[in-house]
Amino acid sequence: LDVESAWDAALTDKLLSDAEERYTSLILGSHHVVGTHVSLDDAVGLYRQCRMNDRAHGAKVVLSIDSNENDEDQLAYVAALKASKLDEPRIPNIGLILGEAGSYSRIINPRFTPVTHECLPAKAAPGQLTAVEIMAGRLLTALVPAEWYAILRHNIAYSVSPQMQGSAFAAVKLPHTYSRADVETVEEFVEGPIWNDEDFGGCSVTIPHKRNVIEHLDVL
């Protein structure tokens, strides 16, 4: 439920109370600044306002900029990072800049970015990008590092997991690699190059290694 954080306090409280009683609604506190270029400190304050006295599960701030000569299109993103360190519990922040000048803000925003689609006759808002355009931008700017994934088992030459997972990565424009880790023991894998690579993203573990890998896990 997207709730304007500057709305009437009494009406906001009633709306949030009704939503909380239903146990199903997550609250997104939001605020749009249209036509005014605010400072970084003011933007941080807006994120804190959008916490709705810690009743919101996420905060969204959409800003306007006068120009983009000094990376102003990163203002909402920088403010979101700064605001996230000020309050507990931490909640997801969404930071966007209005208009075509703010297209890059949609690339660097890490989560829940509104998108358009190639099949739609028009964009819902100026500056909106498709998911494909956002992923392409993230790849070009190295915002999405390539990671290694694998299926872990012995005698798995028959497995089609690499083709399936690799196709899925390609479909959503992720630069990841999914391979087979064919080893007789879990220890071979744990001591090997994939597990110890700083870009190791994870693996699917099948019998007989499913139990033996438990002792190497941080969380089960």
Tab-separated table of C-alpha atoms in Angstrom, residues 7 21 56 67 69 73 80 101 114 121 127 139 142 147 161 170 187 190 192 198 208:
chain	number	residue	atom	x	y	z
A	7	TRP	CA	-0.940	13.323	4.008
A	21	GLU	CA	-5.291	-4.986	11.461
A	56	ALA	CA	6.318	1.708	6.899
A	67	SER	CA	20.128	20.122	-14.378
A	69	GLU	CA	25.799	18.913	-14.686
A	73	ASP	CA	20.627	12.362	-11.125
A	80	ALA	CA	18.735	6.821	0.252
A	101	ALA	CA	17.069	13.650	-16.847
A	114	PRO	CA	8.995	1.045	-11.791
A	121	PRO	CA	2.011	2.125	-26.404
A	127	GLY	CA	12.222	8.749	-18.109
A	139	LEU	CA	25.920	-4.283	-17.006
A	142	ALA	CA	29.356	-2.881	-13.694
A	147	GLU	CA	28.929	-14.616	-10.377
A	161	SER	CA	20.705	-27.582	-15.087
A	170	ALA	CA	20.531	-14.824	-20.307
A	187	GLU	CA	35.504	-31.627	0.462
A	190	VAL	CA	34.946	-26.828	-0.783
A	192	GLY	CA	38.253	-26.196	-5.159
A	198	GLU	CA	35.212	-14.321	-4.569
A	208	PRO	CA	24.646	-37.800	-1.996
